[in-house]
Amino acid sequence: MTTVNDRPETAWRNPLRDKRDKRMPRIPGPCGVVIFGVTGDLARKKLMPAIYDLANRGLLPASFALVGFARREWADQDFANVVFEAVKEHARTPFRQEVWDRLAEGFRFVQGTFDDEAAFERLSETLDKLDAERGTGGNHAFYLSIPPNAFPQVCEQLCKSGLARPRDDRWSRVVIEKPFGHDLKSARELNAVVNSVFPEESVFRIDHYLGKETVQNILALRFANALYEPIWNNNYIDHVQITMAEDIGLGGRAGYYDGIGAARDVIQNHLLQLLALTALEEPVSFSPHELQAEKIKVLSAVKLAEPLDETTARGQYAAGWQGGEKVVGLLDEQGFAKDSTTETYAAITLEIDTRRWAGVPFYLRTGKRLGRRVTEIALVFKRAPHLPFDATMTEELGQNALVIRVQPDEGITLRFGSKVPGSAMEVRDVNMDFSYGSAFAEDSPEAYERLILDVLLGEPSLFPVNAEVELSWEILDPVLDYWATHGKPEAYESGTWGPASADEMLHRTGREWRRP
Ligand SMILES: NC(=O)c1ccc[n+]([C@@H]2O[C@H](COP(=O)([O-])OP(=O)(O)OC[C@H]3O[C@@H](n4cnc5c(N)ncnc54)[C@H](OP(=O)(O)O)[C@@H]3O)[C@@H](O)[C@H]2O)c1
């Protein structure tokens, strides 16, 4: 089957092809996906369901295969049963037997551990066989859904077995999940290992936030409209708040989270990526290279506001009430050290040294066991320079705000002052809402659907390159070093909006956190 992606970019360009309706879905050429860590949480809840959903939407090539690699003694059929359960439980689209049957014909399982060279030989033979039997064309994506300390070993095994270096015009890509290191030094070491095996254009680092429609819509909102860009600067914007709040706790995640904390887990990747998209200059085009160049430029201009004892805050959740249930504090969660100093809440203040943003603080915060699950970017505008009303009539008028709601209830809210009906000229805040759910008939695809599809298409726009990862650590490292030598996180009650020090951080500048 010929697909749009079969031909190399340098090939003669058919003018009809260039006039292709860009709304038509792009389908990757023949290929296979190998998932390392198929027994893990991420594979079960996100990756296997996303692959089924792509198949169900007709977005996978007919010649497709999925290979699981894990240490269990499974036959191909056992693996197929595991994928089936994952799909039944977590897929977004309805189950269709004929789609499943066709997809499952391409399932294979390879048993082994990461230090076992023979297992990688078996993997190589399995892929060769699939190329011959299913026409997967020697094109493979290796998805490392495994503990980060195993990344180097698996990359080296892929190198030794020859799987990382495809022949001729075939491709071999590696997909890695955050965390990309735990500080600048380890990130550089990881990048060096990965890049010694895979060239940078074959490395796809997943920050699943970038796969979300609402996040991609930041660029549409800013650059497809005349309305916002003229006010998207320090003449009109007072400050920006970027929030990722979760109501869940960390029960069962001690192995991953203890010693890592909220800043490394969320600020270094998701929140700094949201900041980059909010603050970047207009790219020359949306080609991956141009977009990345603008993200790198703006991240290079970001600096921490100081002094850090006033411009940062961290906390750790204590017992409290959440959704009508009594919940324990972090120190009583299973697996956490009784004297753990891991922060479950982190807030930092950033400045951006550019003409557009000079003087506009960007406040980033994230936490577990907060009042509500919500991710949003709020641009809070300066007050009108003059209010020709009696002061008592504007007591309930706040600052105008444009809020990009990333999740849940994806959409955009504009908050502004409006006259309260009645004989007096009383002005109060109101909200104007755009909601994805009601504006578009089609459900947004899951982030992992979009990202896996882009890996198979070789489309790198939504994946941070190593320069972005390293710049993000450069921004965050001084905070982590400061916290490591200055006390411990402040306790906050579960179900509230974090520690008092985070409120003080904003009050010092006469501002307040939003309570979404
Ligand atoms: N879960 C999420 O929502 C999420 C979100 C963002 C990023 N991530 C990242 O995604 C990756 C996977 O996360 P996860 O939550 O799925 O982890 P997980 O539940 O701990 O699964 C890890 C997987 O790796 C396998 N594994 C570990 N050591 C191995 C070895 N020596 N040889 C062979 N297999 C080995 C495990 O197999 P066994 O079953 O045999 O132990 C398991 O399948 C991690 O890098 C994580 O940081 C996860």
mmCIF file of N, CA and C and ligand atoms in Angstrom, residues 37-43 69-72 112-114 144-148 151 177-179 208 256 448, ligand 1:
data_model
loop_
_atom_site.group_PDB
_atom_site.id
_atom_site.type_symbol
_atom_site.label_atom_id
_atom_site.label_comp_id
_atom_site.label_asym_id
_atom_site.label_seq_id
_atom_site.Cartn_x
_atom_site.Cartn_y
_atom_site.Cartn_z
ATOM 1 N N GLY A 37 8.417 -2.963 28.735
ATOM 2 C CA GLY A 37 7.655 -2.649 29.949
ATOM 3 C C GLY A 37 6.168 -2.786 29.726
ATOM 4 N N VAL A 38 5.755 -3.805 28.954
ATOM 5 C CA VAL A 38 4.316 -3.956 28.654
ATOM 6 C C VAL A 38 3.481 -4.331 29.864
ATOM 7 N N THR A 39 4.159 -4.798 30.950
ATOM 8 C CA THR A 39 3.361 -5.157 32.125
ATOM 9 C C THR A 39 3.124 -3.940 33.019
ATOM 10 N N GLY A 40 3.682 -2.794 32.650
ATOM 11 C CA GLY A 40 3.601 -1.608 33.512
ATOM 12 C C GLY A 40 2.291 -0.857 33.378
ATOM 13 N N ASP A 41 2.163 0.106 34.293
ATOM 14 C CA ASP A 41 0.963 0.918 34.418
ATOM 15 C C ASP A 41 0.702 1.764 33.166
ATOM 16 N N LEU A 42 1.743 2.398 32.686
ATOM 17 C CA LEU A 42 1.590 3.308 31.538
ATOM 18 C C LEU A 42 1.161 2.526 30.291
ATOM 19 N N ALA A 43 1.821 1.379 30.065
ATOM 20 C CA ALA A 43 1.500 0.567 28.889
ATOM 21 C C ALA A 43 0.039 0.134 28.926
ATOM 22 N N PHE A 69 7.734 -6.634 25.033
ATOM 23 C CA PHE A 69 8.969 -7.197 25.578
ATOM 24 C C PHE A 69 8.863 -7.087 27.097
ATOM 25 N N ALA A 70 8.955 -8.216 27.796
ATOM 26 C CA ALA A 70 8.890 -8.192 29.265
ATOM 27 C C ALA A 70 9.487 -9.478 29.805
ATOM 28 N N ARG A 71 9.635 -9.491 31.141
ATOM 29 C CA ARG A 71 10.312 -10.680 31.679
ATOM 30 C C ARG A 71 9.370 -11.841 32.003
ATOM 31 N N ARG A 72 8.046 -11.632 31.917
ATOM 32 C CA ARG A 72 7.109 -12.748 32.176
ATOM 33 C C ARG A 72 7.262 -13.850 31.113
ATOM 34 N N GLY A 112 12.227 -11.600 28.107
ATOM 35 C CA GLY A 112 13.631 -11.376 28.424
ATOM 36 C C GLY A 112 13.811 -10.244 29.403
ATOM 37 N N THR A 113 15.064 -10.132 29.893
ATOM 38 C CA THR A 113 15.424 -9.004 30.753
ATOM 39 C C THR A 113 16.341 -8.090 29.951
ATOM 40 N N PHE A 114 16.567 -6.890 30.509
ATOM 41 C CA PHE A 114 17.309 -5.897 29.738
ATOM 42 C C PHE A 114 18.805 -6.227 29.618
ATOM 43 N N LEU A 144 10.222 3.012 25.250
ATOM 44 C CA LEU A 144 10.805 2.608 26.529
ATOM 45 C C LEU A 144 9.876 3.020 27.678
ATOM 46 N N SER A 145 8.895 2.167 27.956
ATOM 47 C CA SER A 145 7.955 2.440 29.043
ATOM 48 C C SER A 145 8.455 1.706 30.289
ATOM 49 N N ILE A 146 9.631 2.093 30.715
ATOM 50 C CA ILE A 146 10.367 1.349 31.754
ATOM 51 C C ILE A 146 10.991 2.340 32.738
ATOM 52 N N PRO A 147 11.490 1.847 33.884
ATOM 53 C CA PRO A 147 12.118 2.788 34.816
ATOM 54 C C PRO A 147 13.271 3.527 34.133
ATOM 55 N N PRO A 148 13.406 4.828 34.408
ATOM 56 C CA PRO A 148 14.398 5.640 33.698
ATOM 57 C C PRO A 148 15.832 5.128 33.847
ATOM 58 N N PHE A 151 16.974 3.095 30.854
ATOM 59 C CA PHE A 151 17.085 3.650 29.485
ATOM 60 C C PHE A 151 18.449 3.359 28.849
ATOM 61 N N GLU A 177 10.134 8.334 27.971
ATOM 62 C CA GLU A 177 9.165 9.014 28.836
ATOM 63 C C GLU A 177 9.926 9.842 29.851
ATOM 64 N N LYS A 178 9.301 10.908 30.337
ATOM 65 C CA LYS A 178 9.911 11.630 31.440
ATOM 66 C C LYS A 178 10.015 10.694 32.652
ATOM 67 N N PRO A 179 10.864 10.885 33.634
ATOM 68 C CA PRO A 179 11.747 12.042 33.750
ATOM 69 C C PRO A 179 12.985 11.906 32.868
ATOM 70 N N HIS A 208 3.454 14.340 27.598
ATOM 71 C CA HIS A 208 2.115 14.063 27.046
ATOM 72 C C HIS A 208 1.233 15.314 27.050
ATOM 73 N N TYR A 256 8.437 5.609 42.646
ATOM 74 C CA TYR A 256 8.769 6.616 41.644
ATOM 75 C C TYR A 256 8.978 7.990 42.270
ATOM 76 N N TYR A 448 -1.946 10.509 24.018
ATOM 77 C CA TYR A 448 -1.050 9.427 23.564
ATOM 78 C C TYR A 448 -1.380 8.945 22.147
HETATM 79 N N1 LIG B 1 2.420 5.656 34.716
HETATM 80 C C1 LIG B 1 2.308 6.868 34.202
HETATM 81 O O1 LIG B 1 1.210 7.427 34.088
HETATM 82 C C2 LIG B 1 3.537 7.612 33.693
HETATM 83 C C3 LIG B 1 3.406 8.949 33.357
HETATM 84 C C4 LIG B 1 4.521 9.627 32.844
HETATM 85 C C5 LIG B 1 5.717 8.962 32.694
HETATM 86 N N2 LIG B 1 5.830 7.649 33.065
HETATM 87 C C6 LIG B 1 7.113 6.984 32.850
HETATM 88 O O2 LIG B 1 6.887 5.861 32.019
HETATM 89 C C7 LIG B 1 7.759 4.793 32.355
HETATM 90 C C8 LIG B 1 6.935 3.568 32.741
HETATM 91 O O3 LIG B 1 6.084 3.903 33.815
HETATM 92 P P1 LIG B 1 5.116 2.857 34.515
HETATM 93 O O4 LIG B 1 4.287 3.636 35.475
HETATM 94 O O5 LIG B 1 4.422 2.013 33.512
HETATM 95 O O6 LIG B 1 6.158 1.962 35.352
HETATM 96 P P2 LIG B 1 5.909 0.542 36.009
HETATM 97 O O7 LIG B 1 4.449 0.319 36.244
HETATM 98 O O8 LIG B 1 6.843 0.456 37.176
HETATM 99 O O9 LIG B 1 6.397 -0.459 34.869
HETATM 100 C C9 LIG B 1 7.743 -0.644 34.560
HETATM 101 C C10 LIG B 1 7.883 -1.751 33.532
HETATM 102 O O10 LIG B 1 9.262 -2.000 33.308
HETATM 103 C C11 LIG B 1 9.514 -3.398 33.413
HETATM 104 N N3 LIG B 1 10.883 -3.647 33.916
HETATM 105 C C12 LIG B 1 11.489 -3.032 34.936
HETATM 106 N N4 LIG B 1 12.752 -3.491 35.081
HETATM 107 C C13 LIG B 1 12.936 -4.446 34.113
HETATM 108 C C14 LIG B 1 14.007 -5.315 33.736
HETATM 109 N N5 LIG B 1 15.180 -5.279 34.384
HETATM 110 N N6 LIG B 1 13.850 -6.144 32.685
HETATM 111 C C15 LIG B 1 12.654 -6.172 32.023
HETATM 112 N N7 LIG B 1 11.596 -5.392 32.343
HETATM 113 C C16 LIG B 1 11.726 -4.541 33.374
HETATM 114 C C17 LIG B 1 8.472 -3.884 34.390
HETATM 115 O O11 LIG B 1 8.298 -5.261 34.200
HETATM 116 P P3 LIG B 1 7.868 -6.263 35.390
HETATM 117 O O12 LIG B 1 6.365 -6.221 35.398
HETATM 118 O O13 LIG B 1 8.417 -7.553 34.991
HETATM 119 O O14 LIG B 1 8.460 -5.701 36.669
HETATM 120 C C18 LIG B 1 7.262 -3.062 33.950
HETATM 121 O O15 LIG B 1 6.656 -3.637 32.812
HETATM 122 C C19 LIG B 1 8.626 5.332 33.478
HETATM 123 O O16 LIG B 1 9.789 5.905 32.907
HETATM 124 C C20 LIG B 1 7.773 6.448 34.093
HETATM 125 O O17 LIG B 1 8.578 7.397 34.716
HETATM 126 C C21 LIG B 1 4.755 6.974 33.554
#
